[in-house]
Coordinates of C-alpha atoms and ligand atoms in Angstrom, one line a residue:
M4 CA -20.4 -9.7 3.8
K5 CA -20.0 -6.6 1.8
I6 CA -16.9 -4.5 1.8
L7 CA -16.4 -0.9 0.8
I8 CA -12.9 -0.9 -0.6
T9 CA -11.2 2.5 -1.2
G10 CA -8.5 2.7 -3.6
G11 CA -9.3 -0.6 -4.8
A12 CA -7.9 0.7 -8.5
G13 CA -4.6 1.1 -7.1
F14 CA -1.9 -1.5 -6.2
I15 CA -2.4 -3.0 -2.7
G16 CA -6.2 -2.0 -3.1
S17 CA -6.7 -4.1 -6.2
A18 CA -4.8 -7.0 -4.7
V19 CA -7.3 -6.7 -1.9
V20 CA -10.3 -6.3 -4.4
R21 CA -9.3 -9.4 -6.3
L22 CA -8.6 -11.7 -3.0
A23 CA -11.9 -10.7 -1.5
V24 CA -13.9 -11.6 -4.5
A25 CA -12.1 -14.7 -4.9
R26 CA -13.1 -15.5 -1.3
G27 CA -16.9 -15.0 -2.1
Y28 CA -17.0 -11.5 -0.4
G29 CA -19.2 -8.5 -2.0
V30 CA -16.9 -5.7 -3.0
V31 CA -17.5 -2.2 -3.8
N32 CA -14.6 -0.4 -5.2
L33 CA -14.6 3.2 -4.6
D34 CA -11.8 4.9 -6.5
A35 CA -11.3 8.5 -7.7
L36 CA -9.0 7.2 -10.3
T37 CA -5.9 9.4 -10.0
Y38 CA -2.9 9.2 -11.8
A39 CA -2.0 6.1 -9.7
A40 CA -5.1 4.2 -10.5
C41 CA -5.6 1.5 -13.2
L42 CA -8.9 -0.3 -13.7
D43 CA -6.8 -3.2 -15.4
N44 CA -5.7 -4.3 -12.3
V45 CA -9.2 -5.5 -11.3
A46 CA -10.2 -6.6 -14.7
G47 CA -10.3 -10.1 -13.8
V48 CA -13.2 -9.6 -11.4
A49 CA -14.7 -6.6 -13.1
D50 CA -17.4 -9.1 -14.7
S51 CA -18.4 -10.8 -11.4
P52 CA -21.7 -10.3 -9.8
L53 CA -19.9 -9.9 -6.3
Y54 CA -18.0 -6.5 -7.7
A55 CA -19.1 -3.0 -8.1
F56 CA -17.1 0.0 -9.0
E57 CA -17.8 3.7 -8.1
Q58 CA -16.0 6.5 -9.2
A59 CA -15.7 9.1 -6.4
D60 CA -13.3 11.0 -4.4
I61 CA -13.4 10.4 -0.7
R62 CA -13.1 14.2 0.0
D63 CA -16.5 14.8 -1.8
R64 CA -18.9 14.0 1.4
A65 CA -22.3 13.9 -0.7
A66 CA -20.6 11.1 -3.0
L67 CA -19.9 9.1 0.0
D68 CA -23.2 9.1 1.6
R69 CA -24.8 8.2 -1.8
I70 CA -22.4 5.2 -1.9
F71 CA -23.1 4.2 1.6
A72 CA -26.8 4.5 0.8
T73 CA -26.8 2.2 -2.2
H74 CA -24.7 -0.4 -1.3
Q75 CA -25.2 -0.7 2.4
P76 CA -21.7 -2.6 3.3
D77 CA -21.0 -4.4 6.1
A78 CA -17.4 -3.0 6.2
V79 CA -14.9 -0.6 5.0
M80 CA -11.5 -1.3 4.0
H81 CA -9.6 2.3 3.6
L82 CA -6.6 2.2 1.4
A83 CA -7.2 5.3 -0.7
A84 CA -4.4 7.7 -0.5
E85 CA -1.8 9.5 -2.1
S86 CA 1.4 7.1 -1.5
H87 CA 4.5 8.2 -3.1
V88 CA 7.0 9.9 -0.7
D89 CA 8.9 11.5 -3.7
R90 CA 5.6 13.4 -4.7
S91 CA 4.9 14.3 -1.3
I92 CA 8.3 16.4 -1.3
D93 CA 7.3 18.2 -4.5
G94 CA 3.7 18.8 -3.8
P95 CA 2.8 18.2 -0.2
G96 CA -0.9 19.6 -0.4
D97 CA -2.5 16.8 -2.1
F98 CA -1.2 14.4 0.5
I99 CA -2.7 16.2 3.4
S100 CA -6.2 16.8 1.4
T101 CA -6.5 13.1 0.5
N102 CA -4.8 11.5 3.2
V103 CA -6.1 13.8 6.2
T104 CA -9.1 15.3 5.1
G105 CA -10.3 12.6 2.8
T106 CA -9.9 10.2 6.0
Y107 CA -11.9 12.5 7.8
E108 CA -14.9 12.9 5.3
L109 CA -14.9 8.8 5.0
L110 CA -14.9 8.6 8.9
E111 CA -17.8 11.1 9.1
A112 CA -19.8 9.1 6.2
A113 CA -19.0 6.0 8.0
R114 CA -20.1 7.0 11.0
A115 CA -23.5 8.6 10.0
Y116 CA -24.2 5.2 8.1
W117 CA -23.4 3.2 11.1
V118 CA -25.5 5.3 13.5
G119 CA -28.3 5.2 11.0
R120 CA -28.3 1.7 10.8
G121 CA -28.4 1.5 14.6
R122 CA -24.9 1.2 15.4
P123 CA -24.3 -2.9 14.4
E124 CA -21.6 -4.5 16.5
G125 CA -20.4 -6.2 13.3
F126 CA -19.5 -3.2 11.3
R127 CA -15.9 -2.5 10.8
F128 CA -13.8 0.5 9.5
H129 CA -10.5 -0.8 8.5
H130 CA -7.8 1.7 8.2
I131 CA -4.7 0.8 6.2
S132 CA -1.5 2.6 6.9
T133 CA 2.3 2.3 6.9
D134 CA 5.2 1.7 9.3
E135 CA 6.6 4.9 8.0
V136 CA 4.5 6.8 10.6
F137 CA 7.1 5.3 13.3
G138 CA 10.1 7.4 11.8
S139 CA 13.4 5.9 11.1
L140 CA 15.4 2.8 12.8
G141 CA 19.1 2.5 13.5
A142 CA 20.9 -0.6 12.9
T143 CA 18.8 -2.4 15.3
G144 CA 15.4 -2.6 17.1
Q145 CA 11.9 -3.1 15.3
F146 CA 8.9 -1.1 15.2
T147 CA 6.0 -2.6 17.6
E148 CA 2.5 -1.3 17.8
E149 CA 3.5 0.8 20.9
T150 CA 6.3 2.6 19.2
P151 CA 5.8 6.5 19.3
Y152 CA 4.6 8.2 15.9
D153 CA 7.5 10.1 14.6
P154 CA 7.0 10.8 11.1
R155 CA 9.5 12.2 8.7
S156 CA 8.2 13.0 5.4
P157 CA 5.0 14.9 4.5
Y158 CA 3.7 11.2 3.2
S159 CA 4.2 9.7 6.5
A160 CA 3.0 12.9 8.7
S161 CA -0.4 12.8 6.5
K162 CA -0.8 9.1 7.1
A163 CA 0.1 9.5 10.9
A164 CA -2.7 12.0 11.0
S165 CA -5.3 9.7 9.2
D166 CA -4.2 6.8 11.9
H167 CA -5.2 9.6 15.0
L168 CA -8.2 10.6 13.3
V169 CA -9.3 7.0 13.2
Q170 CA -8.2 6.2 16.8
A171 CA -10.2 9.4 18.0
W172 CA -13.3 8.2 15.9
H173 CA -13.1 5.0 18.0
H174 CA -12.6 6.6 21.2
T175 CA -14.9 9.2 20.9
F176 CA -17.8 8.1 18.9
G177 CA -17.5 4.4 19.3
L178 CA -17.0 3.7 15.7
P179 CA -15.9 0.0 15.2
V180 CA -12.3 0.2 13.9
V181 CA -9.1 -1.8 13.3
L182 CA -5.8 -0.5 11.8
T183 CA -2.8 -2.1 10.2
N184 CA 0.6 -0.4 9.7
C185 CA 2.7 -2.5 6.9
S186 CA 6.1 -2.4 5.7
N187 CA 7.0 -1.9 1.9
N188 CA 5.0 -3.7 -0.5
Y189 CA 6.1 -5.2 -3.8
G190 CA 4.6 -7.6 -6.3
P191 CA 2.2 -7.5 -9.6
F192 CA 0.5 -4.4 -10.7
H193 CA 2.9 -2.3 -8.8
F194 CA 2.8 1.3 -10.5
P195 CA 5.8 1.9 -12.4
E196 CA 7.3 4.9 -10.3
K197 CA 8.4 2.5 -7.3
L198 CA 11.6 1.1 -6.7
V199 CA 11.1 -2.4 -7.7
P200 CA 9.3 -1.9 -11.0
V201 CA 11.5 0.9 -12.0
I202 CA 14.3 -1.3 -11.5
I203 CA 13.0 -4.3 -13.5
L204 CA 11.7 -1.9 -16.5
N205 CA 15.1 0.3 -16.5
A206 CA 17.0 -3.0 -16.6
L207 CA 14.7 -4.1 -19.3
A208 CA 15.1 -0.9 -21.2
G209 CA 19.2 -0.9 -20.8
K210 CA 18.8 2.3 -18.6
P211 CA 20.7 3.1 -15.3
L212 CA 19.3 1.5 -12.3
P213 CA 19.1 4.5 -9.7
I214 CA 19.7 3.8 -6.3
Y215 CA 19.3 6.8 -3.9
G216 CA 22.4 7.5 -1.8
N217 CA 24.6 4.4 -1.2
G218 CA 21.9 1.8 -0.8
S219 CA 22.1 1.2 2.8
N220 CA 18.8 2.0 3.5
V221 CA 16.7 -1.0 4.7
R222 CA 13.2 -1.9 4.0
D223 CA 11.3 -5.0 5.3
W224 CA 9.8 -6.2 2.0
L225 CA 6.1 -7.5 1.9
Y226 CA 4.6 -9.6 -1.1
V227 CA 1.4 -7.8 -1.7
E228 CA -0.8 -11.1 -1.8
D229 CA 0.5 -11.8 1.4
H230 CA -0.5 -8.3 2.6
A231 CA -3.9 -8.6 1.1
D232 CA -4.5 -12.0 2.9
A233 CA -3.5 -10.4 6.2
L234 CA -5.6 -7.6 5.8
L235 CA -8.9 -9.7 5.3
L236 CA -7.8 -11.7 8.3
V237 CA -7.5 -8.5 10.4
L238 CA -10.9 -7.3 9.1
Q239 CA -12.5 -10.6 10.1
K240 CA -10.6 -11.2 13.3
G241 CA -9.0 -7.9 14.7
A242 CA -9.8 -6.6 18.1
L243 CA -11.7 -3.5 18.1
G244 CA -9.8 -0.4 18.2
R245 CA -6.6 -2.5 18.0
S246 CA -3.5 -2.0 15.3
Y247 CA -1.6 -4.8 14.1
N248 CA 1.8 -4.5 12.2
I249 CA 2.2 -6.3 9.3
G250 CA 5.9 -7.3 7.9
G251 CA 7.4 -9.4 5.6
E252 CA 10.2 -10.6 7.9
N253 CA 12.4 -9.9 4.9
E254 CA 14.8 -6.9 5.9
R255 CA 17.1 -5.9 2.9
T256 CA 19.0 -3.0 2.2
N257 CA 17.9 -1.3 -1.2
L258 CA 21.2 -2.5 -2.8
E259 CA 20.7 -6.1 -1.8
L260 CA 17.0 -5.7 -3.3
V261 CA 18.5 -4.5 -6.4
R262 CA 21.1 -6.8 -6.7
T263 CA 18.6 -9.8 -6.1
L264 CA 16.5 -8.5 -8.9
C265 CA 19.4 -8.1 -11.1
A266 CA 20.0 -11.7 -10.7
I267 CA 16.9 -13.0 -11.3
L268 CA 16.5 -11.0 -14.5
D269 CA 19.9 -12.4 -15.4
E270 CA 18.5 -15.9 -15.1
K271 CA 15.2 -15.1 -16.7
R272 CA 16.2 -12.7 -19.4
P273 CA 19.9 -13.2 -20.0
L274 CA 21.7 -10.3 -21.7
A275 CA 24.0 -11.3 -24.6
Q276 CA 26.9 -10.4 -22.2
G277 CA 27.3 -9.2 -18.8
S278 CA 24.8 -8.7 -15.6
Y279 CA 21.9 -6.1 -15.4
A280 CA 23.9 -5.2 -12.2
D281 CA 26.3 -3.6 -14.4
Q282 CA 23.6 -0.6 -14.8
I283 CA 23.5 0.1 -11.4
T284 CA 24.2 3.8 -10.6
F285 CA 24.1 5.9 -7.3
V286 CA 22.0 9.0 -7.4
T287 CA 21.4 11.6 -5.0
D288 CA 19.6 10.8 -1.9
R289 CA 16.1 11.7 -1.2
P290 CA 15.8 14.5 1.4
G291 CA 15.2 13.2 5.0
H292 CA 15.4 9.4 3.5
D293 CA 14.7 7.1 6.6
A294 CA 17.7 4.9 7.2
R295 CA 15.8 1.6 8.2
Y296 CA 12.3 0.4 8.9
A297 CA 11.7 -3.0 10.6
I298 CA 8.5 -4.5 11.9
D299 CA 7.9 -6.8 14.8
P300 CA 5.5 -9.1 13.6
S301 CA 4.6 -11.0 16.9
R302 CA 1.3 -9.2 17.6
I303 CA -0.3 -10.4 14.3
R304 CA 1.5 -13.7 14.4
D305 CA 0.6 -14.7 18.0
E306 CA -2.9 -13.1 18.2
L307 CA -4.0 -14.0 14.6
G308 CA -1.7 -16.7 13.3
W309 CA -0.7 -15.0 10.5
R310 CA 3.0 -15.1 8.8
P311 CA 3.8 -14.0 5.3
S312 CA 4.0 -17.3 2.8
V313 CA 6.8 -16.0 0.7
T314 CA 10.5 -14.9 1.1
V315 CA 11.6 -12.0 -0.7
E316 CA 13.6 -14.3 -3.2
E317 CA 10.4 -15.9 -4.1
G318 CA 8.3 -12.9 -4.1
L319 CA 10.5 -11.1 -6.3
A320 CA 10.9 -14.1 -8.7
R321 CA 7.1 -14.0 -9.1
T322 CA 7.2 -10.3 -9.7
V323 CA 9.8 -10.4 -12.4
E324 CA 7.8 -13.3 -14.3
W325 CA 4.7 -11.2 -13.8
Y326 CA 6.3 -7.9 -15.3
L327 CA 8.0 -9.8 -18.3
A328 CA 4.3 -11.4 -19.1
N329 CA 2.5 -8.0 -18.9
E330 CA 4.4 -5.5 -21.0
G331 CA 1.0 -3.8 -22.1
W332 CA 0.1 -3.1 -18.7
W333 CA 3.1 -1.3 -17.7
R334 CA 3.8 0.5 -21.2
A335 CA 0.7 2.3 -21.0
L336 CA 1.4 3.5 -17.2
Q337 CA 5.0 4.8 -18.3
E338 CA 3.1 7.6 -20.4
R339 CA 1.6 8.9 -17.2
Q340 CA 2.4 12.3 -15.6
G341 CA 6.0 12.2 -13.7
V342 CA 6.5 8.5 -14.5
G343 CA 10.2 7.9 -15.1
Q344 CA 11.5 11.1 -14.0
R345 CA 13.2 11.7 -10.8
L346 CA 10.9 13.4 -8.5
G347 CA 11.5 14.7 -4.9
V348 CA 15.2 15.9 -5.3
K349 CA 15.0 19.4 -3.7
A350 CA 13.5 19.9 -0.4
Ligands
NAD236 N1 2.6 0.7 -1.2 C1 3.4 0.3 0.1 O1 4.4 -0.3 0.0 C2 2.5 0.7 1.2 C3 3.0 0.3 2.2 C4 2.4 0.7 3.4 C5 1.1 1.3 3.4 N2 0.6 1.6 2.2 C6 -0.8 2.2 2.2 O2 -1.5 1.6 1.6 C7 -2.7 1.9 0.9 C8 -2.6 1.5 -0.6 O3 -1.2 1.9 -1.1 P1 -1.1 1.8 -2.7 O4 0.4 1.5 -2.7 O5 -1.9 0.7 -3.1 O6 -1.2 3.1 -3.2 P2 -1.5 3.4 -4.8 O7 -1.0 4.9 -4.9 O8 -1.1 2.5 -5.8 O9 -3.1 3.6 -4.8 C9 -3.8 4.4 -4.2 C10 -5.3 4.3 -4.9 O10 -6.2 5.5 -4.2 C11 -6.8 6.2 -5.2 N3 -7.1 7.6 -4.7 C12 -6.1 8.3 -4.5 N4 -6.8 9.9 -3.9 C13 -7.9 9.4 -3.9 C14 -9.4 10.2 -3.2 N5 -9.1 11.5 -2.8 N6 -10.2 9.6 -3.5 C15 -10.4 8.4 -4.0 N7 -9.7 7.3 -4.4 C16 -8.2 8.1 -4.3 C17 -5.9 6.5 -6.4 O11 -6.8 6.5 -7.4 C18 -5.4 4.9 -6.3 O12 -6.0 3.9 -7.0 C19 -2.2 3.5 1.2 O13 -2.9 4.0 2.0 C20 -0.8 3.6 1.4 O14 -0.8 4.6 2.6 C21 1.3 1.4 1.2

């Protein structure tokens, strides 16, 4: 089986690429190489005969048609997106363009290819989305696949729009799709503008550890390699037209998460005195910051038999070890535009 993976040079896409190649799938990694991409993320598989790379933009229909014709994939896993909520506040246009128009172009290219091949039943278009499309929860409750969409940020609104397009292409044109909506990922190769790497790298640099608002926002933390495993399972076994929520079963407040990271760092790279937690600083909240996301994972657990393999404490310990061992990787990315600056402050 050959899978066309979009966004395979990003954080989650590269984890899917690495796992898919390790499991013997053919992989075509299609990525525009935006500021968020890093081909080092897939260096470990770049020489595999199972792997090919195509630098292309999902908004470029001619390039998509050429890539489908050249590689003849059996499935598409669509992860390419603008993904950083703070950047979507400063500049929503790129999010609408890539996440909505880009998904439309990819759907149309996939449909033309699928129709041209005689509508093979086994073909799959797997759209990877976020739990942020469901909005914000109070202290109780969880998102199920039936929770009404209620996106709050330009990022989540653009992802919600893309989810609706994918469902429409299934219902109207019969395109064989599956969808997944996952919670916050963390793990190796996480771009150093997102919370977990920012905290690890600022801690090591002796800088303040910024926590938005009072740190009470709750997220359900999912280790990226568990997520990649779930995605390949849904691709293989998911029911047509069905969506699956993927969570880590690890709800933590941002403050708890940061304190856990500090405790792991205190153990693995102790300071001469004191704790990394002394660097915690509360900063102005993100405009429209959703209070709580929580996933009800029963559908993927009961129908497909999937559960996460690690607790957030285990996953964070692995993540910290990875950042300590891969300084060359993250130092290079810290030079990129906007990284290390506070973005998305003014609405
Ligand atoms: N990171 C999370 O916690 C999380 C949670 C839920 C859902 N998701 C979704 O998972 C997917 C991957 O997220 P991520 O964190 O790996 O993102 P990322 O920002 O790390 O990577 C995105 C990749 O897409 C590529 N890309 C962007 N625009 C493109 C375009 N126009 N054409 C081709 N390639 C383009 C980038 O170059 C990059 O390699 C996204 O669709 C995101 O919405 C992420």
